[in-house]
Short mmCIF file of C-alpha atoms and ligand atoms in Angstrom, two decimals:
data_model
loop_
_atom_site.label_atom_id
_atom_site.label_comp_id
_atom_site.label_asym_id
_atom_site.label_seq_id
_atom_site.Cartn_x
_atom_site.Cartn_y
_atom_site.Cartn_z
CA UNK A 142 0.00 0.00 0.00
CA UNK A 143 1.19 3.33 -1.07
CA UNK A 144 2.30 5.58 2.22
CA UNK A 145 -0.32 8.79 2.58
CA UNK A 146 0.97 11.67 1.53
CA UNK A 147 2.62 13.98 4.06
CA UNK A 148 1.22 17.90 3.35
CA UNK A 149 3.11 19.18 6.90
CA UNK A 150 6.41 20.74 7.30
CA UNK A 151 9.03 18.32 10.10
CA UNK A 152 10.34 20.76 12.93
CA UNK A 153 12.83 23.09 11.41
CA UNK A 154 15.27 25.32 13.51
CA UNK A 155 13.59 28.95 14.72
CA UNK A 156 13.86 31.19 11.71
CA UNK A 157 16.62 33.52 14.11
CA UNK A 158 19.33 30.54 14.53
CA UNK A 159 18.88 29.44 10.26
CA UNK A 160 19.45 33.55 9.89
CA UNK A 161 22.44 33.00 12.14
CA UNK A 162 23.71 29.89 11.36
CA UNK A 163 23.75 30.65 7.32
CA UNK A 164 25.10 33.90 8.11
CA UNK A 165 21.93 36.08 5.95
CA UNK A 166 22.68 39.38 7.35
CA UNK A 167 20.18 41.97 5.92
CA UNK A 168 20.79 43.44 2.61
CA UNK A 169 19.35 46.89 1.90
CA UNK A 170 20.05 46.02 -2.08
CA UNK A 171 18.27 43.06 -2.15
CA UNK A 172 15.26 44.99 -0.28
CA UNK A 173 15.69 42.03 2.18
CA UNK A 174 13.67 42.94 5.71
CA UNK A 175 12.47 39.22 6.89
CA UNK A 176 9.18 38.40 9.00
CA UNK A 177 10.09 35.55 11.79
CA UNK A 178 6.53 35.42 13.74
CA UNK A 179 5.38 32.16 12.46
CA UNK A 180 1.44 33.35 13.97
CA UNK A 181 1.58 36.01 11.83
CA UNK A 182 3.25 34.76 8.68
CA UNK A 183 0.75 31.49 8.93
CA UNK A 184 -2.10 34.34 9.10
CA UNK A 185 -0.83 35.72 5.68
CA UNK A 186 -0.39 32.25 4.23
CA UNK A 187 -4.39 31.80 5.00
CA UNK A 188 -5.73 34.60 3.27
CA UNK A 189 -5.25 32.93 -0.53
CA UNK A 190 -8.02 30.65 1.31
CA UNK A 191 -7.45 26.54 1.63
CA UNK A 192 -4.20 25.92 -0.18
CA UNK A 193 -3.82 22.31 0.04
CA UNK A 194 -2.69 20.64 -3.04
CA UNK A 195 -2.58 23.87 -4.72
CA UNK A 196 0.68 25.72 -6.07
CA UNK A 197 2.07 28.54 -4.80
CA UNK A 198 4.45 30.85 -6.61
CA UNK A 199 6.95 32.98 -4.41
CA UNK A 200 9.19 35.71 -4.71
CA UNK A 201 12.02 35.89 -2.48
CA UNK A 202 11.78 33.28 -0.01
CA UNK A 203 15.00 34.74 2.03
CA UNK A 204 15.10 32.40 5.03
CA UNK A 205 12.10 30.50 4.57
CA UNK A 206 9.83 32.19 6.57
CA UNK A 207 6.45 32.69 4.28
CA UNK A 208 7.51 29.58 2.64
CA UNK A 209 7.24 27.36 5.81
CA UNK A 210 4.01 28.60 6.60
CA UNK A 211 2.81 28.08 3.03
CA UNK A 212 3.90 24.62 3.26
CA UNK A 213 2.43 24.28 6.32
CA UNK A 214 -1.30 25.03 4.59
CA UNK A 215 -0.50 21.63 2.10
CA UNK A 216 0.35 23.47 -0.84
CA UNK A 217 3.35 23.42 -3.25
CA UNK A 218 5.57 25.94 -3.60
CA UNK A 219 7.72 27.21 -6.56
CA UNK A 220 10.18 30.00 -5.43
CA UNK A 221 12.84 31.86 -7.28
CA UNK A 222 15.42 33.75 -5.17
CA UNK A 223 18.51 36.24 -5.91
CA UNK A 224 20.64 35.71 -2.77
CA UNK A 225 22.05 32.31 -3.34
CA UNK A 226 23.20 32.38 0.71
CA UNK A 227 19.72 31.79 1.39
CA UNK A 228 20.00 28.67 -0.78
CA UNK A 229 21.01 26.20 1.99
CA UNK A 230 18.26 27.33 4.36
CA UNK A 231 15.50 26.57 1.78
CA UNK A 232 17.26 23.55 0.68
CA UNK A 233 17.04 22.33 4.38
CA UNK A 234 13.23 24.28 4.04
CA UNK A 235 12.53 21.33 1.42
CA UNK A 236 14.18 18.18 3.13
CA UNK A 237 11.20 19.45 5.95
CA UNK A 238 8.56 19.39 3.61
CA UNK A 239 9.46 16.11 1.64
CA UNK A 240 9.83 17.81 -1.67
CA UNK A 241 7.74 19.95 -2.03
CA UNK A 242 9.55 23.36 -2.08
CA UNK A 243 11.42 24.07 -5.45
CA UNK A 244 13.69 26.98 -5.47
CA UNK A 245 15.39 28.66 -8.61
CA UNK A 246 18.16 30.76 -8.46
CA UNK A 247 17.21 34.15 -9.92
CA UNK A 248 16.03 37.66 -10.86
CA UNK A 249 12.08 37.27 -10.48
CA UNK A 250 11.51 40.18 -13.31
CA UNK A 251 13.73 37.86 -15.75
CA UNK A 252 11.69 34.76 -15.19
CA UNK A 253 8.48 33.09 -16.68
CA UNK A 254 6.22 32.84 -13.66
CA UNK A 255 3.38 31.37 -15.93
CA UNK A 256 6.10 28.51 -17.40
CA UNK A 257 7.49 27.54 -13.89
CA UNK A 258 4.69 27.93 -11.90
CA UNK A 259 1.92 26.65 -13.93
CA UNK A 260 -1.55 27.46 -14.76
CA UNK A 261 -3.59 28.32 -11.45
CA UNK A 262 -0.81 28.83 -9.40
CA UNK A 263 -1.32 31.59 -6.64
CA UNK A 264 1.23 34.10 -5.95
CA UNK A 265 2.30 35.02 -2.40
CA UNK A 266 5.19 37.15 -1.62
CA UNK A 267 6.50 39.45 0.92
CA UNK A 268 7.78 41.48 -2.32
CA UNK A 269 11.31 43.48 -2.25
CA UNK A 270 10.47 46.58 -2.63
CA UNK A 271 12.52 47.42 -5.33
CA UNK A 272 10.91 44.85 -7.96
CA UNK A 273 7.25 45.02 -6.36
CA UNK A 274 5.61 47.23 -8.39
CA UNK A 275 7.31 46.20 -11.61
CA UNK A 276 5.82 42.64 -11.08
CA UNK A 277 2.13 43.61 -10.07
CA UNK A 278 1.97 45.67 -12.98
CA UNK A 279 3.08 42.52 -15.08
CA UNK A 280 0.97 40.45 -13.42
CA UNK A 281 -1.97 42.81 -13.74
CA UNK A 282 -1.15 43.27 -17.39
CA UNK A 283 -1.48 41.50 -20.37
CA UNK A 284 -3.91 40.84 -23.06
CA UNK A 285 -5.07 37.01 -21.71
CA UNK A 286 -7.80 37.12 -19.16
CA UNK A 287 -8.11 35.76 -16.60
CA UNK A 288 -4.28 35.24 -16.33
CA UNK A 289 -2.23 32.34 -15.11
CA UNK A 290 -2.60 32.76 -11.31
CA UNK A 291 -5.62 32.08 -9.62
CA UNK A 292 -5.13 35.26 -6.78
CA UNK A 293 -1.93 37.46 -5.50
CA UNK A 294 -1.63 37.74 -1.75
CA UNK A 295 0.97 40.44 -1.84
CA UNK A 296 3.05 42.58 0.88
CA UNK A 297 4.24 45.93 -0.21
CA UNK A 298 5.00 49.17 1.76
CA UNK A 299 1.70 50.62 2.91
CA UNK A 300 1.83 53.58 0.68
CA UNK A 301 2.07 51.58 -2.52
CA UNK A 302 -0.53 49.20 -1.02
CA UNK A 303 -3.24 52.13 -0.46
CA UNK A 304 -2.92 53.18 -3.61
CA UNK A 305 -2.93 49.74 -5.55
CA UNK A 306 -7.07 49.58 -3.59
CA UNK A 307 -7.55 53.39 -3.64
CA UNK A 308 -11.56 54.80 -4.93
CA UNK A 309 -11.77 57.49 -6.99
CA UNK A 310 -11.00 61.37 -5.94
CA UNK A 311 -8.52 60.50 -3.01
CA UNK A 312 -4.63 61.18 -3.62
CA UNK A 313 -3.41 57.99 -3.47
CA UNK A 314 -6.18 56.43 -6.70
CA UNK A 315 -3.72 56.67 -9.88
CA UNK A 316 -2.47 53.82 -12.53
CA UNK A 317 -1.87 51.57 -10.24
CA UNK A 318 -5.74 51.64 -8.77
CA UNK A 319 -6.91 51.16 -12.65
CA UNK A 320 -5.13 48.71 -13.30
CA UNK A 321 -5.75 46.59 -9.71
CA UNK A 322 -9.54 47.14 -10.07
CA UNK A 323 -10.38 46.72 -13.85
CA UNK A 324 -10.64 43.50 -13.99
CA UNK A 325 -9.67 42.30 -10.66
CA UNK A 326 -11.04 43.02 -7.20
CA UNK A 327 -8.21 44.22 -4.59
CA UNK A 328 -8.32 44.20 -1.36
CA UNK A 329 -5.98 45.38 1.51
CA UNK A 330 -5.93 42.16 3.62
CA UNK A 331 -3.82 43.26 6.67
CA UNK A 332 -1.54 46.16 7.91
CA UNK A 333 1.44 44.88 9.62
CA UNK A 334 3.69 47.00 11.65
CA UNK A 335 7.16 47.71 10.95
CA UNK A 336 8.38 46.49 13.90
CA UNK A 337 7.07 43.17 12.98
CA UNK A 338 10.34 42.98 10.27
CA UNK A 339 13.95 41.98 11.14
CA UNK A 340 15.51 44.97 10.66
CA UNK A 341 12.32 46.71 10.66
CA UNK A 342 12.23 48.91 7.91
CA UNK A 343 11.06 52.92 8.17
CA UNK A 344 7.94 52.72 6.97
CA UNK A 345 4.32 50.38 7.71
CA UNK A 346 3.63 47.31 5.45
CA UNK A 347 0.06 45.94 4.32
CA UNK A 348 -0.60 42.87 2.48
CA UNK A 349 -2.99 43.53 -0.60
CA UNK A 350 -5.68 40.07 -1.68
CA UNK A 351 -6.59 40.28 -5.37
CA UNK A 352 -8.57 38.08 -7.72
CA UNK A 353 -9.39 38.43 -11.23
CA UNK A 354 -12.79 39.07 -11.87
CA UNK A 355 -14.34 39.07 -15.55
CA UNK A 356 -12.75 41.31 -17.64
CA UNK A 357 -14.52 44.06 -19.47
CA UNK A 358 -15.30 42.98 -23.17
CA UNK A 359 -13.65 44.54 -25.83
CA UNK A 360 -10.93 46.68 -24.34
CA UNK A 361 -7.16 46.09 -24.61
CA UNK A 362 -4.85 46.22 -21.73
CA UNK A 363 -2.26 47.80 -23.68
CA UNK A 364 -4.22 50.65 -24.55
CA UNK A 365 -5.98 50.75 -20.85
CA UNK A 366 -2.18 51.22 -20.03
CA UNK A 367 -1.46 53.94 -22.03
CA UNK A 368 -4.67 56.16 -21.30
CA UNK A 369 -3.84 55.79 -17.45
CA UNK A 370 -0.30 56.43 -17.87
CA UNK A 371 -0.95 59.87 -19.43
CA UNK A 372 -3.71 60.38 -17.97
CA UNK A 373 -2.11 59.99 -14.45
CA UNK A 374 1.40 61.13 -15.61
CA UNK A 375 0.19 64.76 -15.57
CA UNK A 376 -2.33 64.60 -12.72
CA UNK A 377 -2.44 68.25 -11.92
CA UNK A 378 -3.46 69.10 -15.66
CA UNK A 379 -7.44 68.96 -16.98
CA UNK A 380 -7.46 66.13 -19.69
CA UNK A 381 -7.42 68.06 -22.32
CA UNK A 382 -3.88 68.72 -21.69
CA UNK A 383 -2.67 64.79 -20.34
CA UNK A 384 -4.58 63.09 -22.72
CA UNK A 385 -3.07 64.95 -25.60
CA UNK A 386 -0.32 62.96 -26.64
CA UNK A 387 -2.94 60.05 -26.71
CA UNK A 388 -4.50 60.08 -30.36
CA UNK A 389 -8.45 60.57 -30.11
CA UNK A 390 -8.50 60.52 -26.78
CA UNK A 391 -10.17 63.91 -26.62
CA UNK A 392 -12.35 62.96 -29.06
CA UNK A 393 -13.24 59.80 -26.97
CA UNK A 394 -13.93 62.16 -23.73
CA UNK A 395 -16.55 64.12 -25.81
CA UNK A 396 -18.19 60.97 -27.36
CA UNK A 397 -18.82 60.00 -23.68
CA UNK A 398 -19.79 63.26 -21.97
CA UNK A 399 -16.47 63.40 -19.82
CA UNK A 400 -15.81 66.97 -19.81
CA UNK A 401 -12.14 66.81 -20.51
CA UNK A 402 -11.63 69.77 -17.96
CA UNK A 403 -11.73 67.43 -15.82
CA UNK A 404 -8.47 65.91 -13.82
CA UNK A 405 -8.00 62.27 -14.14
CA UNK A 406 -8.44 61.69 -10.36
CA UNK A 407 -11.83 62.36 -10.39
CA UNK A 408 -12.85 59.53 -13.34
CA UNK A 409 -14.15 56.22 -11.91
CA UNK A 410 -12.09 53.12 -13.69
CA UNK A 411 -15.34 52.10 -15.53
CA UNK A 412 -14.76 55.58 -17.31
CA UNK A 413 -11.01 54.76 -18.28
CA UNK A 414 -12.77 51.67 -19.37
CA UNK A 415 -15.05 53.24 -21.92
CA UNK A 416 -12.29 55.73 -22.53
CA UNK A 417 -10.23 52.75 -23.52
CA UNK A 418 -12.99 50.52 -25.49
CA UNK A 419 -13.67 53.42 -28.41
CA UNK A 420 -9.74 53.65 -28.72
CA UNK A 421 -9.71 49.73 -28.78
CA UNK A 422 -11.91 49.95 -31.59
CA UNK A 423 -10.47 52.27 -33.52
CA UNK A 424 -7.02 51.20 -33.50
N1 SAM B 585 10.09 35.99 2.21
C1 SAM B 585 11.04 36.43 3.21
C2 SAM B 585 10.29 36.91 4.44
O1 SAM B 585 9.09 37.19 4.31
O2 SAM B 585 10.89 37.04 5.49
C3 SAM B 585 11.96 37.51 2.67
C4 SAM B 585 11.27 38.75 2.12
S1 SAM B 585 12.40 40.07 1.72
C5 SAM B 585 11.33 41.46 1.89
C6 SAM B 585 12.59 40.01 -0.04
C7 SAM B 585 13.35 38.82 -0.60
O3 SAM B 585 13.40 38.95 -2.03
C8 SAM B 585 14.80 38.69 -0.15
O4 SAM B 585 15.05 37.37 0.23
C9 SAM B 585 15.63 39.08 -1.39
O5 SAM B 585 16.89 38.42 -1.44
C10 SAM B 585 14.71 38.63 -2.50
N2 SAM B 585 14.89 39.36 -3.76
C11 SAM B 585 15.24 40.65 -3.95
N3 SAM B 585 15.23 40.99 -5.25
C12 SAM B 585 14.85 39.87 -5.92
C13 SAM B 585 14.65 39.57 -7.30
N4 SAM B 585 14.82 40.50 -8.24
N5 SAM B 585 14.27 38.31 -7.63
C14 SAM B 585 14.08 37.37 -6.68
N6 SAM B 585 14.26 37.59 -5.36
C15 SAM B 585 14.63 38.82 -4.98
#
């Protein structure tokens, strides 16, 4: 008879000693600030929902911390890591877990998530913040909906995460609100406190919960992109004056009764929606 499966994670050292014993001091280049509280970080490995059986793509593992925990909910988990002195803790990470960890050496924005993580994988990462937004916007982008992971459960600097879930005619909704919220729903899941990081860095984290949603017909997310990019990239000016390096974007405004004296803050996304369907069609 075939031996049950094991979906738990053997004892493993506290997080501290592996950061100790494998010598991972913090680097500020690598954006590294690590989370040791296994309550908490099983608490963000829960809010994906039941991950048993599922597969889990990571960014920056570090010392194992988020990965444990995401072991510990059944799942499998596909992580790719810069700092190759973290390598022996997650190999040791995997021996725990009877296999089910597999790590690859690398820069996350030069990798194929979809290819080496599969189709329904869910992403959960306690992003560096020097790659974060670069990879939500990938991951939020693209012309295939919905994409290759199933939902993002995300940490990022508090700031950025406000404005990725911001409404409409507040300071922090921009490009990166669009582009959360056209065709996803996002949600800021929990605020953690700096002090909760090893070495804490200056500012408050939150994790942000997102899951695509259907995505509005005929619209292209290349041209979404560029309306909200100009469109945001001059927020102080009326759109008459950001949108005009967008061809017939003015003209789109007036088809829809937008009065284009109007600053981009103060459109909802459904209207960058429209605003991007006629210039879908016309292209
Ligand atoms: N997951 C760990 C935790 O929660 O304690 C570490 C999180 S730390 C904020 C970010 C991790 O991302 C570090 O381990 C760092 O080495 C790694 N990292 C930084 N830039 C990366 C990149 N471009 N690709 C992959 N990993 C990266």
């Amino acid at each position: 008879m075939r031996a049950p499966r094991c979906r738990g994670v053997r004892p493993l050292p506290p997080l501290r000693e592996v950061i100790a014993a494998h010598g991972l001091n913090a680097s500020k280049a690598l954006g590294q600030n690590f989370l040791l509280d296994e309550q908490l970080l099983d608490r963000i490995a829960r809010i994906p929902g039941p991950l048993d059986g599922a597969t889990v793509y990571e960014v920056g593992p570090g010392p194992g911390g988020l990965t444990r925990a995401l072991l510990r909910t059944g799942a499998k988990v596909v992580a790719v890591e810069r700092d190759r002195r973290c390598l022996p803790a997650l190999a040791e990470v995997n021996d725990a877990a009877d296999g089910r960890l597999t790590v690859i050496e690398g820069d996350a924005l030069a990798i194929d998530e979809s290819a080496v993580a599969g189709d329904g994988a869910h992403i959960a990462s306690n992003l560096p913040y020097n790659v974060g937004t670069a990879l939500l916007v990938r991951w939020l982008g693209g012309e295939t909906w919905p994409p290759f992971w199933q939902s993002l459960t995300l940490m990022f600097q508090l700031e950025v995460a406000e404005r990725i879930v911001a409404k409409p005619g507040t300071g922090a909704y921009g490009r990166l609100a669009v582009l959360a919220q056209w065709r996803s729903e996002a949600k800021l899941a929990m605020k953690i406190h700096r002090s909760a990081f090893v070495p804490p860095p200056k500012v408050m984290s939150a994790v942000v919960h997102i899951v695509p949603k259907a995505a509005p017909e005929g619209v292209s997310a290349a041209v979404l992109e560029k309306v909200t990019a100009a469109a945001f990239g001059q927020r102080r000016k009326m759109l008459r004056g950001s949108l005009k390096s967008v061809p017939r974007a003015i003209e789109a405004l007036e088809a829809l009764g937008i009065d284009p004296e109007r600053r981009a803050e103060t459109l909802r996304v459904e209207d960058f929606v429209a605003i991007a369907r006629i210039l879908t069609k016309d292209r």
